Amino acid sequence: MPSEFFNTSEVLEAILETIDEGIHVIDPKGQTIFYNGVAANHDGMKRSEVLGKPLLEAFPSLNHKSSTLLRVIKSEKPIYNYSQSYVNAHGRIIETLNTTLPIYVDGFMIGAIEIAKDYSSLKQLSERLADLESSLKTIKSPERKTTGNGGLYSFTEILTSDKGFKGLISQGKKAARSTSSVLVYGESGVGKELFVQSIHQESGRSKEPFIAQNCAALPESLLESLLFGTAKGSYTGAVERQGLFELANGGTLFLDELQSMPIDLQAKLLRVLEDGFIRRIGGTKSVQVNVRIMAAMNIDPKKAVSENRLRPDLFYRLNVLSYELPPLRERIDDIELLSEHFISIFNSKLGLSIKGMDEKIKDFFRKYHWPGNVRELKHTIEFMMNHTENDVLNLEDLPQFLKKRNPPEKILPLREAMIEMETKLITEALLQTNGNVFQASKLLQIPRQTLQYKIKKHI
């Protein structure tokens, strides 16, 4: 269809309708001028009940103070990442994370827009997992007493022939005798959680809980309520609920991707490390907990401090026992050792009898960069064993994107080379984030929708 048939406002409205977040726009008088279907679904309203009407008429439970849209109209200042909990028109509790911004044209404010992401389901799932942890902790069966955390890894399961890594394991065993906090850092896929689980298993806390939480997976308000728990009535629908600090009491709380924890929340974590007391969200009573904190980061902590992603005082508090795990490319001898180990594992799982790898694939593995480290090696071996027709793995069994790492030397057309590079970067980002499209888009610094389109197009 020729471009002259398109109306700019219609195109803009169509774009806003495709976004999977609630969009609500009001004019300076507080009247709704745009309200997409996602926002209507959040609120349990019909769009006709909101569009063209004053905000407080459509939502009588709000007022000029509680409405972020009206507050932005009055102050002309943006409100970022505001957590909101409310009961919609159908009586369902909605949890959203809102960003509300003034809209300017030629220097004049013409309205305000609110972008709301519903994380109600995510919160419910997280709370159910916390409830499950709580119920498991209260079980006093003989099996639980004897097995403790038998599902966790131990140092005996960390395979290496690398002298430096063996030294780290020796240091980790010494750290197990301590009660000090632990900080482990290194690239994604090097085995940071395996290392901290091993310290826990070797310690006097081995029969107590080991609870892990990824700090990058949740909005700040949800992460805070999960860590510290909630007091009844602290917000709409809130119940008395233990947080992960209380659930891990006597054991270990592992905080992965610590640099993704918001700075304000890092300050609260520091206070717990200093005095051992926590207070539930909305509560007045402080509770003492005996929890060993272990944290992991996939970037150098000094870099995180310089980028204001990690508080310096928290870094110094955690840096007493810190360990940098080397990437797989710096442990060349471990590549074949781990490959043979994974072949043995998948022979058992898949009912196969693969004998090993030929010399060409061994040479390829030694020269490859392994951006996803041990995790990528494991997934690569699993892929090859699912597709091979031979009893020895060879170059033909490699995933397609890895085969392109060993092409004949020739100059590719620029467009083809750019597509190949883009596909490689997307694949490596997905490997490093375990297939999490949102985290991969942050790594690549492109919108999630753009990444989803490129995955469908190239991969």
PDB file of N, CA and C in Angstrom, residues 171-183 196 198-205 209-211 245 248-255 273 289-295 318 321 323:
ATOM      1  N   GLN A 171      41.315 -23.184  48.128  1.00  0.00           N
ATOM      2  CA  GLN A 171      40.914 -21.996  48.877  1.00  0.00           C
ATOM      3  C   GLN A 171      39.439 -22.070  49.275  1.00  0.00           C
ATOM      4  N   GLY A 172      38.610 -22.598  48.362  1.00  0.00           N
ATOM      5  CA  GLY A 172      37.184 -22.746  48.648  1.00  0.00           C
ATOM      6  C   GLY A 172      36.922 -23.674  49.821  1.00  0.00           C
ATOM      7  N   LYS A 173      37.714 -24.735  49.919  1.00  0.00           N
ATOM      8  CA  LYS A 173      37.567 -25.663  51.046  1.00  0.00           C
ATOM      9  C   LYS A 173      37.919 -24.972  52.364  1.00  0.00           C
ATOM     10  N   LYS A 174      38.904 -24.070  52.318  1.00  0.00           N
ATOM     11  CA  LYS A 174      39.243 -23.317  53.520  1.00  0.00           C
ATOM     12  C   LYS A 174      38.131 -22.332  53.868  1.00  0.00           C
ATOM     13  N   ALA A 175      37.520 -21.736  52.841  1.00  0.00           N
ATOM     14  CA  ALA A 175      36.416 -20.802  53.066  1.00  0.00           C
ATOM     15  C   ALA A 175      35.224 -21.498  53.711  1.00  0.00           C
ATOM     16  N   ALA A 176      35.087 -22.805  53.451  1.00  0.00           N
ATOM     17  CA  ALA A 176      33.971 -23.563  54.030  1.00  0.00           C
ATOM     18  C   ALA A 176      34.072 -23.619  55.553  1.00  0.00           C
ATOM     19  N   ARG A 177      35.273 -23.483  56.075  1.00  0.00           N
ATOM     20  CA  ARG A 177      35.449 -23.526  57.528  1.00  0.00           C
ATOM     21  C   ARG A 177      35.102 -22.190  58.189  1.00  0.00           C
ATOM     22  N   SER A 178      34.910 -21.158  57.369  1.00  0.00           N
ATOM     23  CA  SER A 178      34.633 -19.820  57.870  1.00  0.00           C
ATOM     24  C   SER A 178      33.129 -19.535  57.857  1.00  0.00           C
ATOM     25  N   THR A 179      32.740 -18.444  58.504  1.00  0.00           N
ATOM     26  CA  THR A 179      31.345 -17.991  58.439  1.00  0.00           C
ATOM     27  C   THR A 179      31.239 -16.678  57.671  1.00  0.00           C
ATOM     28  N   SER A 180      32.369 -16.190  57.141  1.00  0.00           N
ATOM     29  CA  SER A 180      32.379 -14.921  56.413  1.00  0.00           C
ATOM     30  C   SER A 180      31.620 -15.034  55.093  1.00  0.00           C
ATOM     31  N   SER A 181      31.152 -13.877  54.606  1.00  0.00           N
ATOM     32  CA  SER A 181      30.465 -13.842  53.312  1.00  0.00           C
ATOM     33  C   SER A 181      31.445 -14.173  52.195  1.00  0.00           C
ATOM     34  N   VAL A 182      30.900 -14.629  51.076  1.00  0.00           N
ATOM     35  CA  VAL A 182      31.722 -15.062  49.941  1.00  0.00           C
ATOM     36  C   VAL A 182      31.268 -14.334  48.683  1.00  0.00           C
ATOM     37  N   LEU A 183      32.221 -13.864  47.884  1.00  0.00           N
ATOM     38  CA  LEU A 183      31.929 -13.257  46.586  1.00  0.00           C
ATOM     39  C   LEU A 183      32.688 -14.029  45.513  1.00  0.00           C
ATOM     40  N   VAL A 196      29.904 -22.138  44.814  1.00  0.00           N
ATOM     41  CA  VAL A 196      29.361 -21.725  46.117  1.00  0.00           C
ATOM     42  C   VAL A 196      28.554 -22.859  46.760  1.00  0.00           C
ATOM     43  N   SER A 198      29.361 -25.907  46.553  1.00  0.00           N
ATOM     44  CA  SER A 198      30.402 -26.780  47.116  1.00  0.00           C
ATOM     45  C   SER A 198      30.905 -26.249  48.443  1.00  0.00           C
ATOM     46  N   ILE A 199      31.065 -24.925  48.544  1.00  0.00           N
ATOM     47  CA  ILE A 199      31.483 -24.333  49.822  1.00  0.00           C
ATOM     48  C   ILE A 199      30.429 -24.628  50.890  1.00  0.00           C
ATOM     49  N   HIS A 200      29.158 -24.461  50.546  1.00  0.00           N
ATOM     50  CA  HIS A 200      28.074 -24.742  51.491  1.00  0.00           C
ATOM     51  C   HIS A 200      28.096 -26.213  51.920  1.00  0.00           C
ATOM     52  N   GLN A 201      28.264 -27.104  50.964  1.00  0.00           N
ATOM     53  CA  GLN A 201      28.251 -28.545  51.259  1.00  0.00           C
ATOM     54  C   GLN A 201      29.420 -28.962  52.133  1.00  0.00           C
ATOM     55  N   GLU A 202      30.525 -28.241  52.018  1.00  0.00           N
ATOM     56  CA  GLU A 202      31.722 -28.576  52.789  1.00  0.00           C
ATOM     57  C   GLU A 202      31.674 -27.967  54.193  1.00  0.00           C
ATOM     58  N   SER A 203      30.722 -27.037  54.399  1.00  0.00           N
ATOM     59  CA  SER A 203      30.681 -26.269  55.641  1.00  0.00           C
ATOM     60  C   SER A 203      29.833 -26.948  56.714  1.00  0.00           C
ATOM     61  N   GLY A 204      29.842 -26.344  57.904  1.00  0.00           N
ATOM     62  CA  GLY A 204      29.013 -26.851  58.993  1.00  0.00           C
ATOM     63  C   GLY A 204      27.533 -26.572  58.792  1.00  0.00           C
ATOM     64  N   ARG A 205      27.180 -25.848  57.722  1.00  0.00           N
ATOM     65  CA  ARG A 205      25.791 -25.549  57.420  1.00  0.00           C
ATOM     66  C   ARG A 205      25.199 -26.510  56.386  1.00  0.00           C
ATOM     67  N   PRO A 209      19.411 -25.092  55.009  1.00  0.00           N
ATOM     68  CA  PRO A 209      18.997 -24.694  53.653  1.00  0.00           C
ATOM     69  C   PRO A 209      20.081 -23.975  52.852  1.00  0.00           C
ATOM     70  N   PHE A 210      20.075 -24.239  51.559  1.00  0.00           N
ATOM     71  CA  PHE A 210      20.829 -23.452  50.589  1.00  0.00           C
ATOM     72  C   PHE A 210      19.792 -22.893  49.626  1.00  0.00           C
ATOM     73  N   ILE A 211      19.598 -21.573  49.665  1.00  0.00           N
ATOM     74  CA  ILE A 211      18.557 -20.940  48.852  1.00  0.00           C
ATOM     75  C   ILE A 211      19.220 -19.964  47.893  1.00  0.00           C
ATOM     76  N   PHE A 245      15.563 -14.529  53.589  1.00  0.00           N
ATOM     77  CA  PHE A 245      16.496 -14.470  54.709  1.00  0.00           C
ATOM     78  C   PHE A 245      16.026 -15.363  55.854  1.00  0.00           C
ATOM     79  N   ALA A 248      16.236 -19.077  54.881  1.00  0.00           N
ATOM     80  CA  ALA A 248      17.625 -19.589  54.847  1.00  0.00           C
ATOM     81  C   ALA A 248      18.274 -19.571  56.222  1.00  0.00           C
ATOM     82  N   ASN A 249      17.539 -19.226  57.257  1.00  0.00           N
ATOM     83  CA  ASN A 249      18.108 -19.095  58.603  1.00  0.00           C
ATOM     84  C   ASN A 249      18.852 -20.373  59.002  1.00  0.00           C
ATOM     85  N   GLY A 250      20.090 -20.212  59.424  1.00  0.00           N
ATOM     86  CA  GLY A 250      20.937 -21.344  59.777  1.00  0.00           C
ATOM     87  C   GLY A 250      21.748 -21.864  58.610  1.00  0.00           C
ATOM     88  N   GLY A 251      21.366 -21.451  57.397  1.00  0.00           N
ATOM     89  CA  GLY A 251      22.042 -21.957  56.204  1.00  0.00           C
ATOM     90  C   GLY A 251      22.674 -20.848  55.379  1.00  0.00           C
ATOM     91  N   THR A 252      22.513 -20.955  54.048  1.00  0.00           N
ATOM     92  CA  THR A 252      23.182 -20.056  53.109  1.00  0.00           C
ATOM     93  C   THR A 252      22.173 -19.449  52.158  1.00  0.00           C
ATOM     94  N   LEU A 253      22.301 -18.144  51.905  1.00  0.00           N
ATOM     95  CA  LEU A 253      21.513 -17.458  50.879  1.00  0.00           C
ATOM     96  C   LEU A 253      22.474 -17.027  49.779  1.00  0.00           C
ATOM     97  N   PHE A 254      22.239 -17.541  48.571  1.00  0.00           N
ATOM     98  CA  PHE A 254      23.101 -17.247  47.430  1.00  0.00           C
ATOM     99  C   PHE A 254      22.410 -16.229  46.532  1.00  0.00           C
ATOM    100  N   LEU A 255      23.037 -15.078  46.335  1.00  0.00           N
ATOM    101  CA  LEU A 255      22.501 -14.000  45.508  1.00  0.00           C
ATOM    102  C   LEU A 255      23.307 -13.916  44.219  1.00  0.00           C
ATOM    103  N   LEU A 273      24.115  -7.719  56.618  1.00  0.00           N
ATOM    104  CA  LEU A 273      25.458  -8.280  56.789  1.00  0.00           C
ATOM    105  C   LEU A 273      26.132  -7.720  58.035  1.00  0.00           C
ATOM    106  N   VAL A 289      18.559 -13.036  62.100  1.00  0.00           N
ATOM    107  CA  VAL A 289      18.749 -14.237  61.283  1.00  0.00           C
ATOM    108  C   VAL A 289      20.222 -14.617  61.266  1.00  0.00           C
ATOM    109  N   ASN A 290      20.464 -15.909  61.167  1.00  0.00           N
ATOM    110  CA  ASN A 290      21.823 -16.429  61.086  1.00  0.00           C
ATOM    111  C   ASN A 290      21.998 -17.020  59.692  1.00  0.00           C
ATOM    112  N   VAL A 291      22.366 -16.169  58.758  1.00  0.00           N
ATOM    113  CA  VAL A 291      22.455 -16.571  57.352  1.00  0.00           C
ATOM    114  C   VAL A 291      23.835 -16.205  56.812  1.00  0.00           C
ATOM    115  N   ARG A 292      24.432 -17.147  56.107  1.00  0.00           N
ATOM    116  CA  ARG A 292      25.697 -16.842  55.435  1.00  0.00           C
ATOM    117  C   ARG A 292      25.373 -16.389  54.011  1.00  0.00           C
ATOM    118  N   ILE A 293      25.836 -15.204  53.654  1.00  0.00           N
ATOM    119  CA  ILE A 293      25.578 -14.666  52.323  1.00  0.00           C
ATOM    120  C   ILE A 293      26.715 -15.046  51.382  1.00  0.00           C
ATOM    121  N   MET A 294      26.337 -15.633  50.239  1.00  0.00           N
ATOM    122  CA  MET A 294      27.286 -15.844  49.154  1.00  0.00           C
ATOM    123  C   MET A 294      26.713 -15.146  47.927  1.00  0.00           C
ATOM    124  N   ALA A 295      27.550 -14.432  47.220  1.00  0.00           N
ATOM    125  CA  ALA A 295      27.096 -13.666  46.067  1.00  0.00           C
ATOM    126  C   ALA A 295      27.965 -13.977  44.859  1.00  0.00           C
ATOM    127  N   LEU A 318      32.080  -7.633  51.183  1.00  0.00           N
ATOM    128  CA  LEU A 318      32.053  -8.980  50.599  1.00  0.00           C
ATOM    129  C   LEU A 318      33.428  -9.451  50.139  1.00  0.00           C
ATOM    130  N   LEU A 321      36.393 -12.706  51.352  1.00  0.00           N
ATOM    131  CA  LEU A 321      36.594 -14.005  50.700  1.00  0.00           C
ATOM    132  C   LEU A 321      36.042 -13.892  49.283  1.00  0.00           C
ATOM    133  N   TYR A 323      36.635 -14.805  45.008  1.00  0.00           N
ATOM    134  CA  TYR A 323      37.289 -15.756  44.100  1.00  0.00           C
ATOM    135  C   TYR A 323      36.885 -15.451  42.665  1.00  0.00           C
TER     136      TYR A 323
END
